[in-house]
Tab-separated table of C-alpha atoms and ligand atoms in Angstrom:
chain	number	residue	atom	x	y	z
N	1	MET	CA	0.187	0.209	0.029
N	2	LEU	CA	1.069	3.306	-0.370
N	3	SER	CA	1.170	4.212	3.026
N	4	ASP	CA	4.124	1.472	3.210
N	5	VAL	CA	6.255	3.923	1.014
N	6	VAL	CA	5.414	7.386	1.947
N	7	ALA	CA	8.497	7.995	4.251
N	8	VAL	CA	10.682	7.579	1.023
N	9	LEU	CA	8.725	10.061	-1.084
N	10	ALA	CA	9.644	13.514	-1.964
N	11	CYS	CA	7.679	16.175	-3.455
N	12	PRO	CA	8.123	16.410	-7.273
N	13	HIS	CA	7.605	20.407	-6.687
N	14	CYS	CA	9.884	21.132	-3.682
N	15	ALA	CA	11.376	17.976	-2.582
N	16	GLY	CA	9.827	18.093	0.543
N	17	SER	CA	8.635	15.157	2.842
N	18	LEU	CA	5.101	14.002	1.959
N	19	THR	CA	2.389	12.651	4.451
N	20	GLN	CA	-0.921	11.068	3.660
N	21	GLU	CA	-4.189	12.996	4.815
N	22	ASP	CA	-7.360	11.017	3.693
N	23	ALA	CA	-7.152	10.361	-0.114
N	24	ALA	CA	-4.079	12.730	-0.775
N	25	LEU	CA	-0.427	13.112	-0.267
N	26	ARG	CA	0.530	16.440	0.789
N	27	CYS	CA	4.226	18.667	1.421
N	28	ALA	CA	4.595	21.287	4.067
N	29	ALA	CA	4.523	23.650	1.153
N	30	GLY	CA	1.079	22.725	0.588
N	31	HIS	CA	1.657	20.881	-2.700
N	32	SER	CA	-1.141	18.262	-2.928
N	33	PHE	CA	-1.276	15.032	-5.045
N	34	ASP	CA	-4.696	13.064	-4.888
N	35	ILE	CA	-4.498	9.271	-4.413
N	36	ALA	CA	-6.344	7.395	-7.453
N	37	ARG	CA	-9.083	5.249	-6.694
N	38	GLN	CA	-7.043	2.545	-8.292
N	39	GLY	CA	-4.551	2.872	-5.074
N	40	TYR	CA	-1.363	4.877	-6.951
N	41	VAL	CA	-0.442	8.715	-6.710
N	42	SER	CA	0.816	10.663	-9.616
N	43	LEU	CA	3.841	12.378	-8.758
N	44	LEU	CA	4.452	13.791	-12.446
N	45	SER	CA	6.157	16.915	-11.994
N	46	GLY	CA	4.230	18.320	-15.294
N	47	SER	CA	7.732	19.655	-16.486
N	48	GLY	CA	9.318	18.601	-19.854
N	49	THR	CA	7.480	16.266	-22.272
N	50	ALA	CA	5.136	13.390	-21.528
N	51	ALA	CA	6.744	10.331	-20.774
N	52	SER	CA	6.087	7.358	-22.950
N	53	GLY	CA	4.864	4.859	-20.871
N	54	ASP	CA	3.346	1.620	-22.122
N	55	THR	CA	-0.590	1.509	-23.032
N	56	ALA	CA	-3.190	-0.188	-21.352
N	57	GLU	CA	-3.148	-2.976	-24.011
N	58	MET	CA	0.521	-3.514	-23.729
N	59	VAL	CA	0.493	-3.751	-19.949
N	60	ALA	CA	-2.757	-6.415	-20.071
N	61	ALA	CA	-0.499	-8.329	-22.668
N	62	ARG	CA	2.565	-8.383	-20.143
N	63	GLY	CA	0.427	-9.463	-17.470
N	64	ARG	CA	-0.859	-12.401	-19.418
N	65	PHE	CA	2.584	-13.375	-20.648
N	66	LEU	CA	4.048	-13.035	-17.049
N	67	ASP	CA	1.445	-14.828	-15.149
N	68	ALA	CA	1.554	-17.844	-17.606
N	69	GLY	CA	5.231	-18.148	-16.219
N	70	HIS	CA	7.223	-17.809	-19.385
N	71	PHE	CA	9.977	-15.725	-17.799
N	72	ALA	CA	10.022	-17.921	-14.510
N	73	PRO	CA	13.888	-18.018	-14.544
N	74	LEU	CA	14.107	-14.335	-14.814
N	75	THR	CA	11.582	-13.938	-11.835
N	76	SER	CA	13.566	-16.280	-9.720
N	77	ALA	CA	17.127	-14.760	-10.539
N	78	VAL	CA	15.694	-11.130	-9.967
N	79	GLY	CA	13.882	-12.410	-6.618
N	80	ALA	CA	17.114	-14.109	-5.645
N	81	ALA	CA	19.001	-11.119	-6.160
N	82	VAL	CA	17.058	-8.725	-4.578
N	83	ALA	CA	16.870	-10.882	-1.432
N	84	ARG	CA	20.827	-11.403	-1.391
N	85	ALA	CA	21.332	-7.696	-1.819
N	86	ARG	CA	19.118	-6.839	1.133
N	87	GLU	CA	20.405	-9.393	3.780
N	88	GLY	CA	21.059	-7.910	6.987
N	89	ARG	CA	18.783	-4.696	6.282
N	90	PRO	CA	15.472	-5.322	7.605
N	91	GLY	CA	12.354	-3.178	6.938
N	92	GLU	CA	14.330	-1.466	4.120
N	93	CYS	CA	12.512	-0.128	0.672
N	94	VAL	CA	13.054	-1.981	-2.540
N	95	LEU	CA	12.660	0.324	-5.613
N	96	ASP	CA	11.473	-1.023	-9.320
N	97	VAL	CA	11.801	1.477	-11.802
N	98	GLY	CA	9.765	0.993	-15.110
N	99	ALA	CA	7.820	-1.798	-12.854
N	100	GLY	CA	5.285	-2.579	-15.347
N	101	THR	CA	2.951	-4.910	-13.800
N	102	GLY	CA	5.014	-5.062	-10.829
N	103	HIS	CA	5.738	-8.732	-11.269
N	104	TYR	CA	9.282	-8.804	-10.177
N	105	LEU	CA	8.674	-6.393	-7.425
N	106	ALA	CA	6.045	-8.713	-5.878
N	107	ALA	CA	8.085	-12.013	-6.560
N	108	ALA	CA	11.185	-10.122	-4.576
N	109	LEU	CA	8.869	-9.031	-1.716
N	110	GLU	CA	7.897	-12.650	-1.118
N	111	LEU	CA	11.269	-13.346	-0.725
N	112	CYS	CA	11.912	-10.444	1.509
N	113	PRO	CA	9.019	-10.874	4.199
N	114	ASP	CA	10.095	-7.432	6.014
N	115	ALA	CA	10.721	-5.338	2.951
N	116	VAL	CA	8.477	-2.879	1.354
N	117	GLY	CA	8.390	-1.891	-2.544
N	118	LEU	CA	7.827	1.015	-4.297
N	119	ALA	CA	6.771	0.549	-7.816
N	120	VAL	CA	7.577	3.399	-10.454
N	121	ASP	CA	6.112	3.600	-13.735
N	122	ALA	CA	5.314	6.258	-16.571
N	123	SER	CA	2.354	4.451	-17.640
N	124	LYS	CA	-1.426	4.933	-15.898
N	125	ALA	CA	-2.407	1.356	-16.621
N	126	ALA	CA	0.920	-0.136	-15.178
N	127	ALA	CA	0.737	2.197	-12.102
N	128	ARG	CA	-2.833	0.670	-11.665
N	129	ARG	CA	-1.880	-2.663	-11.853
N	130	ALA	CA	1.133	-2.522	-9.797
N	131	ALA	CA	-0.785	-0.948	-6.665
N	132	HIS	CA	-2.316	-4.455	-6.481
N	133	CYS	CA	0.340	-6.617	-7.237
N	134	HIS	CA	1.499	-7.142	-3.579
N	135	THR	CA	0.102	-5.711	-0.219
N	136	ARG	CA	3.514	-4.352	0.630
N	137	VAL	CA	3.927	-2.302	-2.743
N	138	GLY	CA	3.223	1.524	-3.285
N	139	SER	CA	2.644	2.460	-6.668
N	140	VAL	CA	3.595	5.695	-8.166
N	141	LEU	CA	3.349	7.269	-11.293
N	142	ALA	CA	6.455	9.277	-12.359
N	143	ASP	CA	8.949	9.756	-15.215
N	144	THR	CA	12.502	8.004	-14.573
N	145	TRP	CA	14.120	10.751	-17.050
N	146	GLN	CA	13.026	13.374	-14.961
N	147	ALA	CA	13.654	13.943	-11.063
N	148	LEU	CA	12.651	10.731	-9.077
N	149	PRO	CA	10.080	11.887	-6.548
N	150	ILE	CA	11.969	9.764	-4.129
N	151	LYS	CA	14.304	11.221	-0.983
N	152	ASP	CA	17.776	11.023	-1.148
N	153	ALA	CA	19.712	7.865	-0.119
N	154	SER	CA	16.388	6.411	1.069
N	155	VAL	CA	16.274	3.034	-0.968
N	156	SER	CA	18.540	-0.194	-0.264
N	157	VAL	CA	17.926	-2.157	-3.512
N	158	ALA	CA	16.794	-0.814	-6.949
N	159	MET	CA	16.055	-2.653	-9.985
N	160	THR	CA	15.274	-1.954	-13.455
N	161	VAL	CA	13.947	-4.932	-15.454
N	162	PHE	CA	13.733	-4.280	-19.605
N	163	ALA	CA	13.015	-0.746	-18.550
N	164	PRO	CA	14.583	2.706	-19.263
N	165	ARG	CA	17.040	4.083	-16.396
N	166	GLY	CA	18.675	7.269	-15.212
N	167	ALA	CA	22.102	6.384	-13.374
N	168	ASP	CA	22.156	9.756	-11.518
N	169	GLU	CA	18.720	9.653	-10.275
N	170	LEU	CA	19.062	6.118	-9.319
N	171	ARG	CA	22.478	6.983	-7.743
N	172	ARG	CA	21.036	9.869	-5.847
N	173	VAL	CA	18.022	7.673	-4.138
N	174	LEU	CA	20.322	4.687	-3.349
N	175	ARG	CA	22.021	4.201	-0.189
N	176	SER	CA	25.678	4.409	-0.619
N	177	ASP	CA	25.922	0.736	0.391
N	178	GLY	CA	23.043	-0.081	-1.544
N	179	THR	CA	22.689	-2.333	-5.028
N	180	LEU	CA	21.429	-1.378	-8.097
N	181	LEU	CA	20.215	-4.756	-10.431
N	182	VAL	CA	19.724	-4.032	-14.008
N	183	LEU	CA	18.522	-6.664	-16.188
N	184	THR	CA	18.771	-6.481	-20.054
N	185	PRO	CA	18.002	-8.303	-22.858
N	186	THR	CA	21.277	-10.302	-25.403
N	187	VAL	CA	20.893	-10.264	-28.740
N	188	ARG	CA	19.925	-13.753	-28.417
N	189	HIS	CA	16.422	-12.669	-26.627
N	190	LEU	CA	13.571	-13.811	-28.556
N	191	GLN	CA	16.054	-14.496	-31.390
N	192	GLU	CA	13.706	-16.949	-33.269
N	193	LEU	CA	10.992	-14.249	-33.439
N	194	VAL	CA	12.880	-11.333	-34.754
N	195	ALA	CA	12.452	-11.967	-38.684
N	196	PRO	CA	9.068	-14.034	-38.723
N	197	LEU	CA	7.273	-11.226	-36.361
N	198	GLU	CA	9.275	-8.249	-37.279
N	199	LEU	CA	10.257	-8.025	-33.670
N	200	LEU	CA	12.643	-5.047	-33.098
N	201	HIS	CA	16.391	-5.875	-33.041
N	202	VAL	CA	18.418	-5.759	-29.579
N	203	ASP	CA	21.398	-3.865	-30.445
N	204	GLU	CA	24.562	-5.878	-29.948
N	205	ARG	CA	26.546	-2.743	-28.497
N	206	LYS	CA	23.834	-2.488	-25.881
N	207	PRO	CA	26.290	-4.131	-23.086
N	208	GLU	CA	28.717	-1.233	-23.950
N	209	ARG	CA	26.136	1.472	-23.884
N	210	LEU	CA	24.840	-0.034	-20.718
N	211	GLU	CA	28.035	0.257	-19.164
N	212	ARG	CA	28.453	3.746	-20.652
N	213	THR	CA	25.393	5.184	-19.198
N	214	MET	CA	26.076	3.573	-15.887
N	215	SER	CA	29.241	5.187	-15.098
N	216	PRO	CA	30.705	7.113	-13.259
N	217	ALA	CA	27.768	6.789	-10.793
N	218	PHE	CA	27.881	3.239	-10.468
N	219	THR	CA	30.658	0.442	-10.537
N	220	ARG	CA	29.518	-3.048	-11.659
N	221	ARG	CA	30.298	-5.689	-9.170
N	222	SER	CA	28.701	-9.063	-11.127
N	223	GLN	CA	27.042	-9.633	-14.266
N	224	THR	CA	25.353	-13.066	-14.889
N	225	MET	CA	23.986	-14.380	-18.282
N	226	LEU	CA	20.647	-16.279	-17.870
N	227	GLU	CA	19.696	-18.388	-20.920
N	228	PHE	CA	16.730	-20.669	-21.214
N	229	VAL	CA	14.216	-21.942	-24.005
N	230	MET	CA	10.253	-21.524	-23.577
N	231	SER	CA	7.695	-23.337	-25.559
N	232	LEU	CA	5.023	-20.883	-26.608
N	233	ARG	CA	1.452	-21.431	-28.036
N	234	HIS	CA	0.307	-18.935	-30.582
N	235	SER	CA	-1.440	-16.904	-27.692
N	236	ASP	CA	1.591	-16.772	-25.745
N	237	LEU	CA	3.510	-15.123	-29.149
N	238	ASP	CA	0.452	-12.914	-29.283
N	239	ALA	CA	1.054	-11.570	-25.754
N	240	LEU	CA	4.934	-11.357	-26.308
N	241	VAL	CA	4.328	-9.368	-29.099
N	242	GLY	CA	1.625	-7.130	-27.735
N	243	MET	CA	3.539	-6.212	-24.726
N	244	GLY	CA	6.707	-5.127	-26.422
N	245	PRO	CA	7.668	-2.003	-28.438
N	246	SER	CA	6.983	-3.764	-31.644
N	247	ALA	CA	3.369	-3.444	-30.742
N	248	TRP	CA	3.721	0.169	-31.733
N	249	HIS	CA	4.792	-1.093	-35.466
N	250	SER	CA	2.291	-3.456	-36.717
N	251	SER	CA	-1.742	-3.743	-36.787
N	252	ALA	CA	-3.504	-6.552	-34.996
N	253	ALA	CA	-4.366	-8.221	-38.448
N	254	VAL	CA	-0.932	-8.150	-39.631
N	255	ARG	CA	0.327	-9.880	-36.481
N	256	ALA	CA	-2.394	-12.520	-36.205
N	257	GLU	CA	-1.283	-13.615	-39.786
N	258	ARG	CA	2.357	-13.662	-39.034
N	259	ILE	CA	1.510	-15.654	-35.871
N	260	ALA	CA	-0.686	-18.136	-37.618
N	261	ALA	CA	2.316	-19.175	-39.897
N	262	GLN	CA	4.257	-20.151	-36.822
N	263	PRO	CA	4.972	-23.599	-35.705
N	264	GLU	CA	2.689	-24.284	-32.486
N	265	PRO	CA	4.374	-24.782	-30.148
N	266	MET	CA	7.452	-22.905	-30.774
N	267	SER	CA	10.600	-22.971	-29.093
N	268	VAL	CA	12.135	-19.559	-28.208
N	269	THR	CA	15.155	-18.514	-26.652
N	270	GLY	CA	15.341	-15.988	-23.536
N	271	SER	CA	18.546	-14.493	-23.085
N	272	VAL	CA	19.257	-11.809	-20.861
N	273	LEU	CA	22.124	-10.061	-18.575
N	274	LEU	CA	21.572	-9.624	-15.061
N	275	SER	CA	24.084	-7.074	-13.935
N	276	GLU	CA	24.745	-5.926	-10.303
N	277	TYR	CA	26.087	-2.549	-9.494
N	278	GLN	CA	27.195	-0.545	-6.269
N	279	PRO	CA	27.703	3.269	-6.071
N	280	SER	CA	30.913	4.335	-7.158
N	281	THR	CA	31.493	7.172	-4.732
N	282	PRO	CA	30.298	7.547	-1.089
N	283	ASP	CA	26.881	10.065	-0.667
O	301	SAM	C1	9.581	-3.287	-21.264
O	301	SAM	S1	8.470	-2.717	-20.220
O	301	SAM	C2	9.001	-3.661	-18.566
O	301	SAM	C3	8.231	-3.775	-17.657
O	301	SAM	C4	8.689	-4.631	-16.264
O	301	SAM	N1	9.865	-4.228	-15.425
O	301	SAM	C5	8.751	-6.180	-16.622
O	301	SAM	O1	9.661	-6.245	-17.280
O	301	SAM	O2	7.778	-6.634	-16.679
O	301	SAM	C6	9.144	-1.095	-19.499
O	301	SAM	C7	8.317	-0.277	-18.674
O	301	SAM	O3	8.787	0.888	-18.609
O	301	SAM	C8	8.078	1.939	-18.509
O	301	SAM	N2	8.449	2.944	-18.834
O	301	SAM	C9	8.659	3.668	-20.229
O	301	SAM	N3	9.224	5.006	-19.977
O	301	SAM	C10	9.325	5.139	-18.756
O	301	SAM	C11	9.788	6.341	-18.328
O	301	SAM	N4	10.227	7.444	-19.053
O	301	SAM	N5	9.688	6.457	-16.634
O	301	SAM	C12	8.921	5.572	-16.099
O	301	SAM	N6	8.800	4.317	-16.751
O	301	SAM	C13	8.958	4.144	-17.991
O	301	SAM	C14	6.849	1.504	-19.592
O	301	SAM	O4	5.680	2.056	-19.153
O	301	SAM	C15	6.785	-0.113	-19.101
O	301	SAM	O5	6.119	-0.514	-17.863
O	302	ZN	ZN1	6.085	20.384	-2.018
């Protein structure tokens, strides 16, 4: 619930502490943010351009795919990494930036019975869904490319899973002894589907780009490659295409035609890098 994470939130206008009063969060300067009926709060600062969060259809497709368990090896690996990083830090906050449905955060909290979770996403549909992903999760609508509405050094573990990230803001909100987990696809991720379903390619220079964007704020502590094979039916392929960026580029009819031409079930590779970073410099 939002009340679990209010202590780490900051007003997006003046960076002051927020307190919950009835159905709103307020700061001492009088800025006020209504809590939506669905349980999340928007702390978008209103400055700059609107962030490009996923549509309701994409979030629903992601929910279907993840609930079916096809990415279970990733869910387990992220959960275990969060639990390891939190050892000996009872009651602290785990931040998931670009949290989507909140699937990975909820799984991590199951392994960390005394932690609370903060899900941040720029998509209203995602924020709505993440608000109910776990009883100890609070969900906030915010743009990761802007200043995060989170207090300095208030988070002990942060993660981004297939999501955009701003290293400087993550560094600011993370404790100096905290851990950042980043999960990114390799070029082999979903490789069997790239040509037939016209999925967007993963850039083979992505690992170098990741290192460049994470430094100098973070230093990599470890990196693990996770590879597995999924057996996917046509309905799974539909959810997989629908939940990703390629959903923007093809109509439903074209997508259905391409999927119908594939074998069923189809063997599809999952391939990601799970990287663990520590802040480079003290607060
Ligand atoms: C590929 S999805 C990954 C979601 C989730 N981490 C997962 O793996 O299931 C990327 C997520 O990042 C969110 N997102 C995109 N741009 C964002 C931004 N500027 N600020 C915050 N979230 C953003 C999208 O709305 C979407 O939920
Ligand atoms: Zn304020």
